[in-house]
Coordinates of C-alpha atoms and ligand atoms in Angstrom, one line a residue:
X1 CA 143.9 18.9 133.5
X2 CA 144.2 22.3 133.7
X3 CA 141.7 24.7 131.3
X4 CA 143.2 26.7 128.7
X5 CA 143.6 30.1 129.9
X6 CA 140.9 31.6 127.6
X7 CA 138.7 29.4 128.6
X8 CA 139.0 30.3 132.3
X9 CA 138.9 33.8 131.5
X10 CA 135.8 33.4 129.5
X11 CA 134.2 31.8 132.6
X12 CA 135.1 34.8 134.5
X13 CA 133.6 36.8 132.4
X14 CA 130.1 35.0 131.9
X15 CA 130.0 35.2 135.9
X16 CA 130.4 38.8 135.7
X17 CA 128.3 39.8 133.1
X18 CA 124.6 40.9 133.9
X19 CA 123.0 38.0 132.6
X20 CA 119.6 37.9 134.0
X21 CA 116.2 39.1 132.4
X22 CA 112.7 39.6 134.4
X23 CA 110.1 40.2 131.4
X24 CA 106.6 40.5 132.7
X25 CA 103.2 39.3 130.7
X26 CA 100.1 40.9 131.5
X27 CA 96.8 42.4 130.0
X28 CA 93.2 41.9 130.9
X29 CA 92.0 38.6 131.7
X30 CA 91.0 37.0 128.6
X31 CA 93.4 38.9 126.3
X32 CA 95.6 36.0 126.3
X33 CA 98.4 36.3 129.0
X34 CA 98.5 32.2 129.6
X35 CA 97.7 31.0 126.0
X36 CA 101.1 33.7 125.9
X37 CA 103.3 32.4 128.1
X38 CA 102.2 28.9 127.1
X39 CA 103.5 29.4 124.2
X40 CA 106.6 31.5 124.7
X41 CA 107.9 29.0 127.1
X42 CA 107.3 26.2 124.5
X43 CA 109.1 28.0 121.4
X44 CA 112.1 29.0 123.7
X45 CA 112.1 25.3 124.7
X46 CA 112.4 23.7 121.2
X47 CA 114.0 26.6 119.5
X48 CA 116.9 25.3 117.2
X49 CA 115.1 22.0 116.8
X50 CA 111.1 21.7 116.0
X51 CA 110.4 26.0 116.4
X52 CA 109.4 28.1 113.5
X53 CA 111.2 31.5 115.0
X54 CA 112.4 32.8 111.7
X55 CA 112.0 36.3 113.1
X56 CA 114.6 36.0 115.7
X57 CA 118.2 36.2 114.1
X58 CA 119.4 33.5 116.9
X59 CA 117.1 31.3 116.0
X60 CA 117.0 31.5 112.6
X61 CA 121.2 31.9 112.4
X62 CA 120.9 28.2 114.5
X63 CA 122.8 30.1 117.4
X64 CA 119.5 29.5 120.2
X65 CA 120.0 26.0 121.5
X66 CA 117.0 25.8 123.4
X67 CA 115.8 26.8 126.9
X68 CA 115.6 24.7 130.3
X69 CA 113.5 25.6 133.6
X70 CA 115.1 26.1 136.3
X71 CA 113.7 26.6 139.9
X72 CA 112.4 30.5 140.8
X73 CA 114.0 32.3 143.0
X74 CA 110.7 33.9 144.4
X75 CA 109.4 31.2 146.9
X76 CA 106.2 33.3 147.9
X77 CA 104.8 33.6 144.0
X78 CA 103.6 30.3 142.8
X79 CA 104.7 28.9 139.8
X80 CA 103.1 29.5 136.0
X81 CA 101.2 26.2 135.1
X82 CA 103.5 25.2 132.0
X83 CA 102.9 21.5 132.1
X84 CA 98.9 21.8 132.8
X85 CA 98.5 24.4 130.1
X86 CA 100.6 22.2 127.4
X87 CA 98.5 18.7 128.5
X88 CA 95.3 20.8 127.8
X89 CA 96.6 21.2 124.4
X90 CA 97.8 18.0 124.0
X91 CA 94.1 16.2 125.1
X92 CA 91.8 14.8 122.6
X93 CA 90.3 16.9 121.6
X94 CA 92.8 19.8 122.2
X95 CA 91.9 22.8 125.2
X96 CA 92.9 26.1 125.9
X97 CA 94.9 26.4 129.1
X98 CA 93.2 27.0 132.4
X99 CA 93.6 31.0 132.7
X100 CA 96.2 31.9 135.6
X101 CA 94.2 34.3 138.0
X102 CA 97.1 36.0 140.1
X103 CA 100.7 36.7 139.9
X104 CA 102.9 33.8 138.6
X105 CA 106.5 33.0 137.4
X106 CA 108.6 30.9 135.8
X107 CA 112.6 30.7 135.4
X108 CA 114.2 29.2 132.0
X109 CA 117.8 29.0 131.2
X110 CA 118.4 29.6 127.7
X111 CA 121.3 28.7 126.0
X112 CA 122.9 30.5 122.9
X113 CA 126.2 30.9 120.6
X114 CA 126.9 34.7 120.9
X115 CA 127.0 36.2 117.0
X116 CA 130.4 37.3 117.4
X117 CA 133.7 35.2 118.2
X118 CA 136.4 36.5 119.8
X119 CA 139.1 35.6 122.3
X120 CA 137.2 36.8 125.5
X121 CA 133.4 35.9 124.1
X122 CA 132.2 32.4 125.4
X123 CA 131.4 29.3 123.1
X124 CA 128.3 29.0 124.5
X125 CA 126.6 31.4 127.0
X126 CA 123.7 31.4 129.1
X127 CA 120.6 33.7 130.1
X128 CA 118.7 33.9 132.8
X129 CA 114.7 34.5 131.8
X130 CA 112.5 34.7 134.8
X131 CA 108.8 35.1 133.5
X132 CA 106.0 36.7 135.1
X133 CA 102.4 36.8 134.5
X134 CA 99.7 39.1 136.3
X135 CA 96.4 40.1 135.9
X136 CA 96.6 43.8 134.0
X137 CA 93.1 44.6 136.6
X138 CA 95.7 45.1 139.0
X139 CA 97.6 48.0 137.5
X140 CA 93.8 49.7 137.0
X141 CA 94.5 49.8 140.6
X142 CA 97.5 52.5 140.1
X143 CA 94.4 56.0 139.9
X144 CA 93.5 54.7 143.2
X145 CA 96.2 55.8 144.8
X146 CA 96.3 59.7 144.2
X147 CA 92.4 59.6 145.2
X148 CA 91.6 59.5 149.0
X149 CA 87.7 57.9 149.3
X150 CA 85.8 60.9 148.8
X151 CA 87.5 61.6 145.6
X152 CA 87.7 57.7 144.3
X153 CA 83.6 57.8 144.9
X154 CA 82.9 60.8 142.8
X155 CA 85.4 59.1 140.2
X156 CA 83.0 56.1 140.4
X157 CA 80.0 57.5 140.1
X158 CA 78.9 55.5 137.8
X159 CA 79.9 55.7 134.3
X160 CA 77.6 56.8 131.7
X161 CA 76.5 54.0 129.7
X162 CA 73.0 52.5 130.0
X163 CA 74.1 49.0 129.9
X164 CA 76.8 48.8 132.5
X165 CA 74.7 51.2 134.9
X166 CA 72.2 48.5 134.7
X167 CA 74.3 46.1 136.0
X168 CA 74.5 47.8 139.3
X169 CA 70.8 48.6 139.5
X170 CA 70.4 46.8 142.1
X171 CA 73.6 47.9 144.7
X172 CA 73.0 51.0 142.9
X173 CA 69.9 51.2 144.9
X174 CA 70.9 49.9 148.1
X175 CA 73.2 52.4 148.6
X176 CA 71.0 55.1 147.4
X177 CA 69.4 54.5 150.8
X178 CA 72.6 54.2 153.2
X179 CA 73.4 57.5 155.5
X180 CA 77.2 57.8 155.9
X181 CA 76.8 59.0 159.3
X182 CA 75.3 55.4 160.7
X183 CA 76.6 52.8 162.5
X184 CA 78.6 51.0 160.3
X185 CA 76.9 47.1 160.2
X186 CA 79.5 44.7 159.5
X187 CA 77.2 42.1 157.9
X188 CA 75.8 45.5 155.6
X189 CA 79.0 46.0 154.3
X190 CA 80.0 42.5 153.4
X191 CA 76.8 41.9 151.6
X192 CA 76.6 45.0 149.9
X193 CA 80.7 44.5 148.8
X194 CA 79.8 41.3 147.9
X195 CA 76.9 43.0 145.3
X196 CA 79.1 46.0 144.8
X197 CA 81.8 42.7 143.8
X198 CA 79.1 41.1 141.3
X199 CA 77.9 43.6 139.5
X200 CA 81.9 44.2 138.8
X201 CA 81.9 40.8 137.4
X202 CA 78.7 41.1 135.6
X203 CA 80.3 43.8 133.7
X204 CA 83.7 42.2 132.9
X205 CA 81.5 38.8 131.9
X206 CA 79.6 41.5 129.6
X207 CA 83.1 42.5 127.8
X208 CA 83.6 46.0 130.3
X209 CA 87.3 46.5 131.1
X210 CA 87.1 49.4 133.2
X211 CA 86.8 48.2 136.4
X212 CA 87.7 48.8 140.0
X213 CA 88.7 48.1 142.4
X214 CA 91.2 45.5 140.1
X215 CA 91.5 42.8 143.2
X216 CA 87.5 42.5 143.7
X217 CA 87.8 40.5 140.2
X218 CA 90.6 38.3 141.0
X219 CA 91.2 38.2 144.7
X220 CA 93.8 35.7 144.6
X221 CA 94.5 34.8 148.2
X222 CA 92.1 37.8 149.6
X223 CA 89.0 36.2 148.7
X224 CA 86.8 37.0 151.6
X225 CA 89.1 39.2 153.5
X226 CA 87.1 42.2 155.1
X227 CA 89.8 44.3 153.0
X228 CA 88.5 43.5 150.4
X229 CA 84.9 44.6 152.0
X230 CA 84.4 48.9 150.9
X231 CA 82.8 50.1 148.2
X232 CA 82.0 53.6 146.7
X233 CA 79.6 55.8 148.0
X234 CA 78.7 58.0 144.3
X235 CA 75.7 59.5 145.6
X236 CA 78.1 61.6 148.6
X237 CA 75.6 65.1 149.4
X238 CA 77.4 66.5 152.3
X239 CA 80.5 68.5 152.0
X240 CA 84.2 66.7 152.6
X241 CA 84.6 68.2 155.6
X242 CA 81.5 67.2 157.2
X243 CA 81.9 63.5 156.2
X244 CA 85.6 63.6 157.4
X245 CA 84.7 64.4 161.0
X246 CA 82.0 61.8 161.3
X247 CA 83.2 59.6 164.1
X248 CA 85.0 56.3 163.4
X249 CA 82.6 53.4 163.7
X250 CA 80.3 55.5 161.2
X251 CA 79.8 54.1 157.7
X252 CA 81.4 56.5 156.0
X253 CA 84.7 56.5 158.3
X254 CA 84.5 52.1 157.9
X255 CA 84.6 52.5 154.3
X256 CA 87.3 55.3 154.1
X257 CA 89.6 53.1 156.5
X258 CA 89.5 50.1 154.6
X259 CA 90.0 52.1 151.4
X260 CA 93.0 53.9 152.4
X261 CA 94.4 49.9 154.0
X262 CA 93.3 48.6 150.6
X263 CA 95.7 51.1 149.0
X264 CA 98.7 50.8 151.4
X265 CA 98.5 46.9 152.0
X266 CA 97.5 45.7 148.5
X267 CA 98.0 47.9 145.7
X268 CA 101.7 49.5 146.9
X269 CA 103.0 46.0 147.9
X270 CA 102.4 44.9 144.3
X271 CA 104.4 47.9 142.8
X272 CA 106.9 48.1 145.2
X273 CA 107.5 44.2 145.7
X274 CA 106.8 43.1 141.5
X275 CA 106.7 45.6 139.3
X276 CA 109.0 47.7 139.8
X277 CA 111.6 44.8 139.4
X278 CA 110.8 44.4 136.2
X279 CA 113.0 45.1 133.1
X280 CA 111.1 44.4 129.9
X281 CA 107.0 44.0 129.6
X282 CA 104.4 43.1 127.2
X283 CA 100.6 44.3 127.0
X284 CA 98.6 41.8 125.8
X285 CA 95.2 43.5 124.0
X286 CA 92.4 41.2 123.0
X287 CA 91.1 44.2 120.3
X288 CA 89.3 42.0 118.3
X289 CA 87.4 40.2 121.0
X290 CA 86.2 43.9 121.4
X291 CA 85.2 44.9 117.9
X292 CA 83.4 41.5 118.0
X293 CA 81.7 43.0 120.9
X294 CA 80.3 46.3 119.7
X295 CA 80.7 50.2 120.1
X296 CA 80.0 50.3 124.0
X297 CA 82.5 47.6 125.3
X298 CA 85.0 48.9 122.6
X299 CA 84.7 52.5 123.8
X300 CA 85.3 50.5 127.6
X301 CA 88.4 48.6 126.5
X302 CA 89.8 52.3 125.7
X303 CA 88.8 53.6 128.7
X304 CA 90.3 50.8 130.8
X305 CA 93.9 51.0 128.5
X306 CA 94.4 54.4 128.7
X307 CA 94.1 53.9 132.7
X308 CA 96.5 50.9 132.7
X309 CA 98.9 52.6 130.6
X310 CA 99.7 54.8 133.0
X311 CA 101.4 52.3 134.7
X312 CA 104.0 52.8 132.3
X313 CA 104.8 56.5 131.5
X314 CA 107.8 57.2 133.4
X315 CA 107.5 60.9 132.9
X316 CA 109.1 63.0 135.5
X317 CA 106.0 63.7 137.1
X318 CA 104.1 60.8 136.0
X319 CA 102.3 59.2 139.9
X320 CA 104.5 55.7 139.6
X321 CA 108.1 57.7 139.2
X322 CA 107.3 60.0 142.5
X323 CA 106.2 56.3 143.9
X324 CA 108.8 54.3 143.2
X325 CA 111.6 54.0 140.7
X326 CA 110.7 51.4 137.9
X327 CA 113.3 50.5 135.6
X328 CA 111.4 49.0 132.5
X329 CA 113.8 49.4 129.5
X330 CA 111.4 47.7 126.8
X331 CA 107.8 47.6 126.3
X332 CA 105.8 45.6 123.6
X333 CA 102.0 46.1 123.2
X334 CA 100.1 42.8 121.4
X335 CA 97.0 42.7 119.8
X336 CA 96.5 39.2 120.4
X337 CA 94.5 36.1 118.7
X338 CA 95.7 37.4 114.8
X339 CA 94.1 34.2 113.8
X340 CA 91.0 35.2 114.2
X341 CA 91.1 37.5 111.5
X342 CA 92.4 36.3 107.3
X343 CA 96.1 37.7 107.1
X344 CA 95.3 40.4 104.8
X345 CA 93.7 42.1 107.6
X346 CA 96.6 41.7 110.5
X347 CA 98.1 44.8 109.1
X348 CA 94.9 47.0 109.9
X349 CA 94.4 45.2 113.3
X350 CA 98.1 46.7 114.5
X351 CA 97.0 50.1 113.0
X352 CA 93.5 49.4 115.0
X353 CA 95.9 48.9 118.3
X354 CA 97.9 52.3 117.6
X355 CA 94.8 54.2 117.1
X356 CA 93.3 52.6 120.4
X357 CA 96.2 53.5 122.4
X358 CA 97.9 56.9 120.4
X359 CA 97.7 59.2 123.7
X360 CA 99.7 56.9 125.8
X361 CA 101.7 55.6 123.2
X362 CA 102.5 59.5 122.4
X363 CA 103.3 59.7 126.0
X364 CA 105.7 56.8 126.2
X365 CA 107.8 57.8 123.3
X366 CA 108.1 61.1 125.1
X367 CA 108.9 59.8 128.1
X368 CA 111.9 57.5 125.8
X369 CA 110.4 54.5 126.7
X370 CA 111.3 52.2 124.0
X371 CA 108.2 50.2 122.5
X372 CA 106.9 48.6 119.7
X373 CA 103.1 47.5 118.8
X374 CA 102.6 43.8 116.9
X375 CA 99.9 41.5 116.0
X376 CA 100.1 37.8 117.3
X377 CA 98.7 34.5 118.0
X378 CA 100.1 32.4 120.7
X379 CA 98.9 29.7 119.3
X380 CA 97.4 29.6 116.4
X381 CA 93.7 27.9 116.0
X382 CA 93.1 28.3 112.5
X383 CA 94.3 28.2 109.1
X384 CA 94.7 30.4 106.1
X385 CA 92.4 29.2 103.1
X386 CA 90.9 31.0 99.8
X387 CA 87.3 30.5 98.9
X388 CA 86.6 30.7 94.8
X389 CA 82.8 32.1 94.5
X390 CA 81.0 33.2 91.5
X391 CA 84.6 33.1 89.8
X392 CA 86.3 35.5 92.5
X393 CA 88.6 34.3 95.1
X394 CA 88.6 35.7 98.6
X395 CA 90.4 35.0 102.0
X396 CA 88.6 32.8 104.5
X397 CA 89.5 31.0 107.9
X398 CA 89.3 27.5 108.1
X399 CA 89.0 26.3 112.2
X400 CA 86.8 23.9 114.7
X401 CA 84.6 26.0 116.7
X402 CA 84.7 25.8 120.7
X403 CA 81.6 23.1 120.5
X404 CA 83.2 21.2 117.8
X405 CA 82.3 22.0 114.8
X406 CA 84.4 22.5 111.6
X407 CA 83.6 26.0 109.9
X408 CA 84.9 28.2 107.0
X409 CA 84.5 32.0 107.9
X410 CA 85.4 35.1 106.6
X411 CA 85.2 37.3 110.1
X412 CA 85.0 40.8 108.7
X413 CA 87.0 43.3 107.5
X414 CA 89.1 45.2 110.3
X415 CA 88.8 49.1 110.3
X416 CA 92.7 50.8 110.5
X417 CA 91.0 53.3 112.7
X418 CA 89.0 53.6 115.5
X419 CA 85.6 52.7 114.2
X420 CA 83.0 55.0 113.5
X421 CA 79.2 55.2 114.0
X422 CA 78.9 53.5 110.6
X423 CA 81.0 50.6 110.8
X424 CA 78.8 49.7 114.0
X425 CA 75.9 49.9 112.0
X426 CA 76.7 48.1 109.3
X427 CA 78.9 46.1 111.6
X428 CA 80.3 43.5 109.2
X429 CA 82.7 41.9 112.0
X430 CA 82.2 38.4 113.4
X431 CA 83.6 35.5 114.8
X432 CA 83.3 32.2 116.7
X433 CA 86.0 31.3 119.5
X434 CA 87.7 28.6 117.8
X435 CA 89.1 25.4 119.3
X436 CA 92.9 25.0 119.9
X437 CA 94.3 23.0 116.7
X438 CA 95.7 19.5 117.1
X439 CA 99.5 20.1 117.1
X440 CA 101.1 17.3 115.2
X441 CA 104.9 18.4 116.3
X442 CA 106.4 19.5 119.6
X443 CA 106.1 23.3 118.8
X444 CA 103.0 25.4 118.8
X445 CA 102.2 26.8 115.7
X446 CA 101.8 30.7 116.2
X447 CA 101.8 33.9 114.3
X448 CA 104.6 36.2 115.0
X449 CA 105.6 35.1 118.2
X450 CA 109.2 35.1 116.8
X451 CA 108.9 38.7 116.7
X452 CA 107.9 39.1 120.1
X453 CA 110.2 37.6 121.3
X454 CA 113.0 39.6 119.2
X455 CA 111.5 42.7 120.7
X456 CA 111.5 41.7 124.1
X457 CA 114.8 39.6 124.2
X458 CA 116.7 39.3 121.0
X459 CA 119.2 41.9 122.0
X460 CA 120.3 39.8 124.8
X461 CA 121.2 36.9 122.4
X462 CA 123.9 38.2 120.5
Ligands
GDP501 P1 94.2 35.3 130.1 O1 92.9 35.4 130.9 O2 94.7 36.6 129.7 O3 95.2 34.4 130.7 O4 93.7 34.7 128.7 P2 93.9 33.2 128.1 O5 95.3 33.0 127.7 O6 93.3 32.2 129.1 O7 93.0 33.3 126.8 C1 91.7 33.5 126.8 C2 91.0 32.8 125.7 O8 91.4 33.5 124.5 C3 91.5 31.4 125.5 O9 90.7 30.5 126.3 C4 91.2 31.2 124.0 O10 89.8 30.9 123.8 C5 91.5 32.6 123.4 N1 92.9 32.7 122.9 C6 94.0 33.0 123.5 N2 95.1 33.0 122.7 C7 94.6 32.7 121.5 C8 95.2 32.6 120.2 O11 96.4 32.8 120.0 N3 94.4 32.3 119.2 C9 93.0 32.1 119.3 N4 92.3 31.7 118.3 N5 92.4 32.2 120.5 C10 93.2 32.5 121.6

């Protein structure tokens, strides 16, 4: 039987119509990029049935039928662990997700009634989400590029504070002693990359963000590769010009070269081949896993935004435009892991994230880039209770701590600005990691992920 004609035409039209979405996840590791997509994939999958998404007109106007995966069209990028991440939540007792270390993806098909009827609108339409997730060390890689060695060593001479310096003590030693006109000795370099390599992981175990090069934390498939085998020399006495001319096979010349390949084989590739096919983006920000973690790793986890930030201002003569041409239209920024904190407080903690990140915030609204800032958890771990003492009630947290035990915390008040002097000495903030909660329905209970997710993709719903 033959189709009405509207129908048919409405088919056309579907086919034609740009249809197709690549958001990209990231932040630093630990901020909460899988518990993220965990839990974005799961409320797009039982939207209009068992999801609480009252902050997305589709949803909540019963017009988002749900959301199917479909197979990625990227065949070298593996595939986001969905069905790991949601049996770790489902065990007994309930797990966080085993954190993705690389680049991943995921494609859903989501289907939706648009808003508006009309002759040539379909019944039911479809869109296209692909998902990425990537480690947001990588884009602290983006600086590197406008350095050539001898700049990128002074720029990581080391930093300032006492505590992270002593975490290098020891490489900071060894290289204290090299000469960069010697024979460069392969097994030398490897071992001292490899403490140059630690002492980068000491520090982001520690809570420090800013940290290069990004790929000596999460190799992904370079683990071992001699690319990944350079380091900075910050102690450099002789002029430029002097250590430019030393001959090839000298240690300074080794390091330089695999510098410059580590910039045009590892960092370039990943903006030229990811993310600058991206349309839409969030930043995830773990701010209150830094105010839990005092002044010096706070003071970091600014340091380390501001730099990965950059990898979003689009202004004219911003490093990344006169690279390549990315064509993000949308950006969200996330404090993430709101449950942590009672809910009178998640209105400071967003003020917090726009005080953290006001210059390149200022810069992205200059630039036109569209973005919003929001509190969230993924998935939510505890619960919102009241505590009656000595006659006065006050908000508390009810939650299962990471060993198993059942507590009743009130975590702290959150400053609305960047914190001062004082608040770190009378530093009234703290809080256990808490437990995933058992989930009794098919949907994860979150906080504001329905907004999110209108940021990032409601206007392609309606
Ligand atoms: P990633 O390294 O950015 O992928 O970070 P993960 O998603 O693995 O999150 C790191 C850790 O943060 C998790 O193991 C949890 O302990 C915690 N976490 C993440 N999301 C939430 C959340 O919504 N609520 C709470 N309470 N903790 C969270």
């Amino acid at each position: 039987m033959r189709q009405p004609l509207s129908r048919e035409l409405s088919n056309l039209l579907e086919r034609g119509r740009d249809r197709q979405l690549r958001l990209a996840v990231t932040g630093l590791s630990q901020a909460g990029k899988t518990a993220f997509l965990t839990s974005l994939v799961n409320q797009l999958r039982h939207a209009g049935i068992e999801a609480r998404l009252d902050l997305l007109p589709a949803a909540r106007e019963g017009r988002l039928l749900g959301a199917q995966r479909l197979n990625q069209p990227d065949l070298g990028v593996p595939r986001f662990p969905y069905d790991p991440g949601m049996a770790a939540l489902r065990d007994t007792p309930p797990r966080w997700p085993e954190p993705t270390r690389g680049i991943s993806e995921l494609r859903l098909q989501l289907r939706y009634r648009p808003a508006r009827s009309g002759w040539l609108t379909p019944e039911i339409a479809h869109l296209t989400l692909d998902l990425f997730d990537y480690p947001g060390e990588w884009l602290l890689d983006l600086p590197l590029l406008q350095h050539d060695f001898y700049s990128w060593s002074q720029a990581q001479a080391m930093h300032e504070g006492e505590q992270r310096r002593g975490l290098f003590s020891e490489w900071l030693t060894a290289v204290a002693s090299l000469d960069p006109a010697s024979e460069a000795d392969e097994a030398q370099l490897a071992a001292l990359a490899e403490e140059y390599a630690q002492g980068l992981l000491r520090a982001k175990q520690a809570g420090f963000s800013d940290l290069q090069p990004g790929r000596f934390l999460l190799p992904g498939e370079l683990e071992g590769a001699p690319v990944l085998q350079f380091f900075p020399l910050p102690q450099l006495s002789a002029s430029k010009e002097a250590l430019e001319a030393l001959p090839a096979n000298s240690l300074y010349a080794t390091l330089a070269a695999r510098f410059r390949y580590y910039q045009q084989q590892v960092v370039k590739p990943f903006y030229r081949d990811h993310f600058r096919r991206f349309d839409r983006q969030i930043v995830l920000v773990d701010v209150l896993g830094a105010l839990n973690a005092g002044p010096e790793r706070f003071e970091d986890l600014s340091r380390a935004l501001r730099q990965l930030m950059h990898s979003f201002d689009y202004g004219k003569r911003s490093l990344l435009t006169r690279l390549f041409a990315p064509r993000i239209d949308r950006l969200a920024i996330a404090a993430t892991k709101a449950d942590h904190v009672t809910p009178d407080q998640h209105g400071h903690v967003i003020q917090l994230l726009e005080a953290l990140l006001a210059e390149p915030l200022k810069d992205l609204r200059f630039a036109n880039v569209p973005v919003k800032a929001l509190s969230l958890a993924s998935i939510r771990a505890t619960e919102a209770r009241e505590v009656t003492h000595e006659g006065k009630r006050s908000p508390a947290l009810r939650g299962t701590t990471l060993e198993g035990e059942d507590v009743l915390v009130y975590p702290g008040d959150v400053p609305a600005r960047l914190p001062s002097a004082d608040f770190w000495q009378q530093q009234g903030f703290d809080f256990p990691g808490f437990r995933p909660m058992q989930s009794h329905s098919e949907a994860l209970d979150h906080i504001r992920m329905d907004a999110a997710i209108d940021w990032l993709i409601g206007d392609k719903l309606t």
